[in-house]
């Protein structure tokens, strides 16, 4: 049953659901066995409302993960509307870092949920690839990155991100990695040879 983006489910029901998902992301990232009653209370919803949306822990965990993937993907469009393509790409990479750390924090919860359900089918990072494609295309058209970079190239270049321990000094480590990747993407960009742009001696 399809519904329009602006249909009335953006109502209290939708807001309650989003609030539950945001609180659950934070709580489950801290502790994979966070009690559902605590999540409901912190989200400010009654048990009935909570269980109507998420009848069990597995459905909540998988929906939190799907929701976070979608938020990261949607951020690509939002950033491109308000920033220059290269700025949008670099800021989106910071958003991707937060997703990676949340995913690492959720790993135990996801593992338990998927062993109960059998698989993580349908929760894959397809929307992330679409977001990367969009950002790379905008940057290539603007001449701000080297031509011909594919989404696969980008995802391989940032692969180290998935190995950073979320309990370490992950922000500075991830920031350095993203800066390195961004510098690599900019090297050989047509815009760098434009009149007035700095060229290395």
PDB file of C-alpha atoms in Angstrom:
ATOM      1  CA  UNK A   1       0.000   0.000   0.000  1.00  0.00           C
ATOM      2  CA  UNK A   2       1.843   3.107  -1.228  1.00  0.00           C
ATOM      3  CA  UNK A   3       1.484   6.452   0.446  1.00  0.00           C
ATOM      4  CA  UNK A   4       2.509   9.919  -0.629  1.00  0.00           C
ATOM      5  CA  UNK A   5       5.587  11.374   1.038  1.00  0.00           C
ATOM      6  CA  UNK A   6       3.497  14.174   2.521  1.00  0.00           C
ATOM      7  CA  UNK A   7       0.546  11.973   3.506  1.00  0.00           C
ATOM      8  CA  UNK A   8      -0.824  12.370   7.026  1.00  0.00           C
ATOM      9  CA  UNK A   9       1.348   9.558   8.519  1.00  0.00           C
ATOM     10  CA  UNK A  10       3.764  12.450   9.221  1.00  0.00           C
ATOM     11  CA  UNK A  11       1.394  12.894  12.109  1.00  0.00           C
ATOM     12  CA  UNK A  12       1.924  12.057  15.757  1.00  0.00           C
ATOM     13  CA  UNK A  13       2.189   8.366  14.854  1.00  0.00           C
ATOM     14  CA  UNK A  14       5.083   9.055  12.481  1.00  0.00           C
ATOM     15  CA  UNK A  15       6.781  11.396  14.944  1.00  0.00           C
ATOM     16  CA  UNK A  16       6.439   8.810  17.726  1.00  0.00           C
ATOM     17  CA  UNK A  17       7.971   6.165  15.482  1.00  0.00           C
ATOM     18  CA  UNK A  18      10.908   8.395  14.533  1.00  0.00           C
ATOM     19  CA  UNK A  19      11.495   9.372  18.153  1.00  0.00           C
ATOM     20  CA  UNK A  20      11.522   5.689  19.184  1.00  0.00           C
ATOM     21  CA  UNK A  21      14.050   4.923  16.421  1.00  0.00           C
ATOM     22  CA  UNK A  22      16.334   7.831  17.373  1.00  0.00           C
ATOM     23  CA  UNK A  23      16.307   6.880  21.074  1.00  0.00           C
ATOM     24  CA  UNK A  24      16.741   3.182  20.235  1.00  0.00           C
ATOM     25  CA  UNK A  25      19.769   3.937  18.041  1.00  0.00           C
ATOM     26  CA  UNK A  26      21.463   5.777  20.923  1.00  0.00           C
ATOM     27  CA  UNK A  27      20.505   3.206  23.584  1.00  0.00           C
ATOM     28  CA  UNK A  28      21.286   0.072  21.556  1.00  0.00           C
ATOM     29  CA  UNK A  29      24.615   1.528  20.448  1.00  0.00           C
ATOM     30  CA  UNK A  30      25.551   1.882  24.127  1.00  0.00           C
ATOM     31  CA  UNK A  31      24.159  -1.518  25.166  1.00  0.00           C
ATOM     32  CA  UNK A  32      22.843  -4.150  22.771  1.00  0.00           C
ATOM     33  CA  UNK A  33      20.550  -5.498  25.515  1.00  0.00           C
ATOM     34  CA  UNK A  34      19.051  -2.109  26.487  1.00  0.00           C
ATOM     35  CA  UNK A  35      15.561  -2.848  27.879  1.00  0.00           C
ATOM     36  CA  UNK A  36      12.720  -1.984  25.511  1.00  0.00           C
ATOM     37  CA  UNK A  37      10.839  -0.421  28.453  1.00  0.00           C
ATOM     38  CA  UNK A  38      13.709   2.073  28.945  1.00  0.00           C
ATOM     39  CA  UNK A  39      13.700   2.942  25.230  1.00  0.00           C
ATOM     40  CA  UNK A  40       9.911   3.509  25.312  1.00  0.00           C
ATOM     41  CA  UNK A  41      10.173   5.682  28.430  1.00  0.00           C
ATOM     42  CA  UNK A  42      13.029   7.824  27.046  1.00  0.00           C
ATOM     43  CA  UNK A  43      11.122   8.244  23.765  1.00  0.00           C
ATOM     44  CA  UNK A  44       8.120   9.451  25.782  1.00  0.00           C
ATOM     45  CA  UNK A  45       5.693   6.837  24.454  1.00  0.00           C
ATOM     46  CA  UNK A  46       3.515   4.315  26.271  1.00  0.00           C
ATOM     47  CA  UNK A  47       4.153   0.564  26.115  1.00  0.00           C
ATOM     48  CA  UNK A  48       1.070   0.102  23.912  1.00  0.00           C
ATOM     49  CA  UNK A  49       2.301   2.604  21.321  1.00  0.00           C
ATOM     50  CA  UNK A  50       5.775   1.078  21.453  1.00  0.00           C
ATOM     51  CA  UNK A  51       4.657  -2.512  20.887  1.00  0.00           C
ATOM     52  CA  UNK A  52       2.197  -1.468  18.183  1.00  0.00           C
ATOM     53  CA  UNK A  53       5.186  -0.131  16.214  1.00  0.00           C
ATOM     54  CA  UNK A  54       7.726  -2.761  17.230  1.00  0.00           C
ATOM     55  CA  UNK A  55       6.229  -6.039  18.487  1.00  0.00           C
ATOM     56  CA  UNK A  56       9.669  -7.423  19.449  1.00  0.00           C
ATOM     57  CA  UNK A  57      13.340  -6.564  19.849  1.00  0.00           C
ATOM     58  CA  UNK A  58      14.298  -7.999  16.447  1.00  0.00           C
ATOM     59  CA  UNK A  59      11.842  -5.801  14.560  1.00  0.00           C
ATOM     60  CA  UNK A  60      13.126  -2.732  16.439  1.00  0.00           C
ATOM     61  CA  UNK A  61      16.822  -3.469  15.828  1.00  0.00           C
ATOM     62  CA  UNK A  62      16.365  -4.070  12.110  1.00  0.00           C
ATOM     63  CA  UNK A  63      14.191  -0.981  11.716  1.00  0.00           C
ATOM     64  CA  UNK A  64      16.761   1.150  13.603  1.00  0.00           C
ATOM     65  CA  UNK A  65      19.423  -0.041  11.175  1.00  0.00           C
ATOM     66  CA  UNK A  66      17.217   0.567   8.118  1.00  0.00           C
ATOM     67  CA  UNK A  67      16.282   4.011   9.450  1.00  0.00           C
ATOM     68  CA  UNK A  68      19.925   4.994  10.013  1.00  0.00           C
ATOM     69  CA  UNK A  69      20.901   3.835   6.492  1.00  0.00           C
ATOM     70  CA  UNK A  70      18.027   5.912   5.076  1.00  0.00           C
ATOM     71  CA  UNK A  71      19.005   8.991   7.131  1.00  0.00           C
ATOM     72  CA  UNK A  72      22.593   8.810   5.825  1.00  0.00           C
ATOM     73  CA  UNK A  73      21.335   8.379   2.257  1.00  0.00           C
ATOM     74  CA  UNK A  74      18.871  11.276   2.502  1.00  0.00           C
ATOM     75  CA  UNK A  75      21.649  13.505   3.855  1.00  0.00           C
ATOM     76  CA  UNK A  76      23.404  13.354   0.443  1.00  0.00           C
ATOM     77  CA  UNK A  77      20.509  15.157  -1.306  1.00  0.00           C
ATOM     78  CA  UNK A  78      20.075  17.640   1.539  1.00  0.00           C
ATOM     79  CA  UNK A  79      23.778  18.572   1.536  1.00  0.00           C
ATOM     80  CA  UNK A  80      23.918  18.940  -2.256  1.00  0.00           C
ATOM     81  CA  UNK A  81      20.991  21.376  -2.100  1.00  0.00           C
ATOM     82  CA  UNK A  82      22.763  23.681   0.354  1.00  0.00           C
ATOM     83  CA  UNK A  83      26.512  23.307  -0.267  1.00  0.00           C
ATOM     84  CA  UNK A  84      29.106  23.210  -3.039  1.00  0.00           C
ATOM     85  CA  UNK A  85      29.544  19.612  -4.295  1.00  0.00           C
ATOM     86  CA  UNK A  86      32.977  19.041  -2.735  1.00  0.00           C
ATOM     87  CA  UNK A  87      31.850  20.484   0.623  1.00  0.00           C
ATOM     88  CA  UNK A  88      28.702  18.322   0.452  1.00  0.00           C
ATOM     89  CA  UNK A  89      30.803  15.224  -0.213  1.00  0.00           C
ATOM     90  CA  UNK A  90      33.223  15.892   2.650  1.00  0.00           C
ATOM     91  CA  UNK A  91      30.397  16.650   5.138  1.00  0.00           C
ATOM     92  CA  UNK A  92      28.543  13.540   3.994  1.00  0.00           C
ATOM     93  CA  UNK A  93      31.687  11.514   4.691  1.00  0.00           C
ATOM     94  CA  UNK A  94      31.516  12.745   8.306  1.00  0.00           C
ATOM     95  CA  UNK A  95      27.876  11.595   8.444  1.00  0.00           C
ATOM     96  CA  UNK A  96      28.984   8.233   7.059  1.00  0.00           C
ATOM     97  CA  UNK A  97      31.563   7.976   9.868  1.00  0.00           C
ATOM     98  CA  UNK A  98      28.806   8.412  12.465  1.00  0.00           C
ATOM     99  CA  UNK A  99      26.790   5.690  10.718  1.00  0.00           C
ATOM    100  CA  UNK A 100      29.823   3.350  10.726  1.00  0.00           C
ATOM    101  CA  UNK A 101      30.363   3.867  14.454  1.00  0.00           C
ATOM    102  CA  UNK A 102      26.650   3.341  15.167  1.00  0.00           C
ATOM    103  CA  UNK A 103      26.686   0.187  13.057  1.00  0.00           C
ATOM    104  CA  UNK A 104      29.706  -1.097  15.017  1.00  0.00           C
ATOM    105  CA  UNK A 105      27.874  -0.291  18.263  1.00  0.00           C
ATOM    106  CA  UNK A 106      24.754  -2.053  16.987  1.00  0.00           C
ATOM    107  CA  UNK A 107      26.702  -5.079  15.740  1.00  0.00           C
ATOM    108  CA  UNK A 108      25.804  -7.298  18.722  1.00  0.00           C
ATOM    109  CA  UNK A 109      22.153  -6.323  18.595  1.00  0.00           C
ATOM    110  CA  UNK A 110      22.043  -6.890  14.810  1.00  0.00           C
ATOM    111  CA  UNK A 111      23.763 -10.275  15.194  1.00  0.00           C
ATOM    112  CA  UNK A 112      21.227 -11.399  17.803  1.00  0.00           C
ATOM    113  CA  UNK A 113      18.285 -10.086  15.789  1.00  0.00           C
ATOM    114  CA  UNK A 114      19.405 -11.725  12.550  1.00  0.00           C
ATOM    115  CA  UNK A 115      20.197 -15.062  14.182  1.00  0.00           C
ATOM    116  CA  UNK A 116      16.625 -15.003  15.493  1.00  0.00           C
ATOM    117  CA  UNK A 117      15.235 -14.070  12.063  1.00  0.00           C
ATOM    118  CA  UNK A 118      17.642 -15.969   9.837  1.00  0.00           C
ATOM    119  CA  UNK A 119      19.207 -13.190   7.763  1.00  0.00           C
ATOM    120  CA  UNK A 120      19.769  -9.502   7.212  1.00  0.00           C
ATOM    121  CA  UNK A 121      18.027  -9.699   3.817  1.00  0.00           C
ATOM    122  CA  UNK A 122      16.605  -6.422   2.582  1.00  0.00           C
ATOM    123  CA  UNK A 123      18.625  -4.301   5.008  1.00  0.00           C
ATOM    124  CA  UNK A 124      21.706  -3.997   2.794  1.00  0.00           C
ATOM    125  CA  UNK A 125      23.430  -0.683   2.109  1.00  0.00           C
ATOM    126  CA  UNK A 126      21.871  -0.172  -1.371  1.00  0.00           C
ATOM    127  CA  UNK A 127      20.758   3.393  -0.539  1.00  0.00           C
ATOM    128  CA  UNK A 128      24.340   4.255   0.509  1.00  0.00           C
ATOM    129  CA  UNK A 129      25.637   3.305  -2.946  1.00  0.00           C
ATOM    130  CA  UNK A 130      22.949   5.530  -4.487  1.00  0.00           C
ATOM    131  CA  UNK A 131      24.038   8.419  -2.245  1.00  0.00           C
ATOM    132  CA  UNK A 132      27.721   7.932  -3.171  1.00  0.00           C
ATOM    133  CA  UNK A 133      26.782   7.824  -6.880  1.00  0.00           C
ATOM    134  CA  UNK A 134      24.850  11.083  -6.565  1.00  0.00           C
ATOM    135  CA  UNK A 135      27.675  12.888  -4.745  1.00  0.00           C
ATOM    136  CA  UNK A 136      30.421  11.639  -7.068  1.00  0.00           C
ATOM    137  CA  UNK A 137      28.411  12.621 -10.158  1.00  0.00           C
ATOM    138  CA  UNK A 138      27.803  16.148  -8.825  1.00  0.00           C
ATOM    139  CA  UNK A 139      31.506  16.556  -8.052  1.00  0.00           C
ATOM    140  CA  UNK A 140      32.662  15.174 -11.387  1.00  0.00           C
ATOM    141  CA  UNK A 141      30.308  17.561 -13.216  1.00  0.00           C
ATOM    142  CA  UNK A 142      31.659  20.466 -11.132  1.00  0.00           C
ATOM    143  CA  UNK A 143      35.257  19.426 -11.834  1.00  0.00           C
ATOM    144  CA  UNK A 144      36.025  19.154  -8.109  1.00  0.00           C
ATOM    145  CA  UNK A 145      37.231  15.515  -8.138  1.00  0.00           C
ATOM    146  CA  UNK A 146      39.273  13.452 -10.586  1.00  0.00           C
ATOM    147  CA  UNK A 147      37.105  12.051 -13.399  1.00  0.00           C
ATOM    148  CA  UNK A 148      36.060   8.413 -13.557  1.00  0.00           C
ATOM    149  CA  UNK A 149      35.839   7.586  -9.827  1.00  0.00           C
ATOM    150  CA  UNK A 150      33.196   4.879  -9.342  1.00  0.00           C
ATOM    151  CA  UNK A 151      31.114   4.196  -6.216  1.00  0.00           C
ATOM    152  CA  UNK A 152      33.090   0.940  -5.838  1.00  0.00           C
ATOM    153  CA  UNK A 153      36.371   2.911  -5.909  1.00  0.00           C
ATOM    154  CA  UNK A 154      35.042   5.203  -3.184  1.00  0.00           C
ATOM    155  CA  UNK A 155      33.744   2.384  -0.976  1.00  0.00           C
ATOM    156  CA  UNK A 156      37.067   0.524  -1.293  1.00  0.00           C
ATOM    157  CA  UNK A 157      38.993   3.714  -0.464  1.00  0.00           C
ATOM    158  CA  UNK A 158      37.051   4.193   2.791  1.00  0.00           C
ATOM    159  CA  UNK A 159      37.103   0.492   3.713  1.00  0.00           C
ATOM    160  CA  UNK A 160      39.375   1.261   6.689  1.00  0.00           C
ATOM    161  CA  UNK A 161      36.423   3.020   8.282  1.00  0.00           C
ATOM    162  CA  UNK A 162      34.788  -0.317   9.115  1.00  0.00           C
ATOM    163  CA  UNK A 163      37.887  -1.386  11.073  1.00  0.00           C
ATOM    164  CA  UNK A 164      38.026   1.579  13.449  1.00  0.00           C
ATOM    165  CA  UNK A 165      37.158   0.632  17.019  1.00  0.00           C
ATOM    166  CA  UNK A 166      34.174   2.749  18.161  1.00  0.00           C
ATOM    167  CA  UNK A 167      35.641   2.699  21.680  1.00  0.00           C
ATOM    168  CA  UNK A 168      38.907   4.295  20.514  1.00  0.00           C
ATOM    169  CA  UNK A 169      39.602   7.904  19.543  1.00  0.00           C
ATOM    170  CA  UNK A 170      37.492   7.189  16.460  1.00  0.00           C
ATOM    171  CA  UNK A 171      36.603  10.786  15.568  1.00  0.00           C
ATOM    172  CA  UNK A 172      40.163  11.956  14.918  1.00  0.00           C
ATOM    173  CA  UNK A 173      41.187   8.644  13.290  1.00  0.00           C
ATOM    174  CA  UNK A 174      38.170   8.658  10.978  1.00  0.00           C
ATOM    175  CA  UNK A 175      38.611  12.377  10.266  1.00  0.00           C
ATOM    176  CA  UNK A 176      42.205  11.791   9.116  1.00  0.00           C
ATOM    177  CA  UNK A 177      41.137   8.870   6.933  1.00  0.00           C
ATOM    178  CA  UNK A 178      38.342  10.915   5.316  1.00  0.00           C
ATOM    179  CA  UNK A 179      40.729  13.837   4.688  1.00  0.00           C
ATOM    180  CA  UNK A 180      43.177  11.463   2.995  1.00  0.00           C
ATOM    181  CA  UNK A 181      40.416  10.027   0.804  1.00  0.00           C
ATOM    182  CA  UNK A 182      39.152  13.523  -0.055  1.00  0.00           C
ATOM    183  CA  UNK A 183      42.681  14.674  -0.972  1.00  0.00           C
ATOM    184  CA  UNK A 184      42.983  11.624  -3.216  1.00  0.00           C
ATOM    185  CA  UNK A 185      39.649  12.385  -4.907  1.00  0.00           C
ATOM    186  CA  UNK A 186      40.689  16.005  -5.510  1.00  0.00           C
ATOM    187  CA  UNK A 187      44.093  15.077  -6.996  1.00  0.00           C
ATOM    188  CA  UNK A 188      43.835  15.417 -10.754  1.00  0.00           C
ATOM    189  CA  UNK A 189      40.484  17.253 -10.633  1.00  0.00           C
ATOM    190  CA  UNK A 190      40.098  19.484 -13.727  1.00  0.00           C
ATOM    191  CA  UNK A 191      39.152  22.423 -11.494  1.00  0.00           C
ATOM    192  CA  UNK A 192      42.571  22.321  -9.825  1.00  0.00           C
ATOM    193  CA  UNK A 193      44.227  23.413 -13.056  1.00  0.00           C
ATOM    194  CA  UNK A 194      41.842  26.314 -13.569  1.00  0.00           C
ATOM    195  CA  UNK A 195      43.378  29.826 -13.700  1.00  0.00           C
ATOM    196  CA  UNK A 196      44.044  31.113 -10.232  1.00  0.00           C
ATOM    197  CA  UNK A 197      44.011  27.719  -8.535  1.00  0.00           C
ATOM    198  CA  UNK A 198      47.061  26.824  -6.482  1.00  0.00           C
ATOM    199  CA  UNK A 199      49.355  24.300  -8.133  1.00  0.00           C
ATOM    200  CA  UNK A 200      51.991  22.444  -6.149  1.00  0.00           C
ATOM    201  CA  UNK A 201      55.552  23.498  -7.047  1.00  0.00           C
TER     202      UNK A 201
END
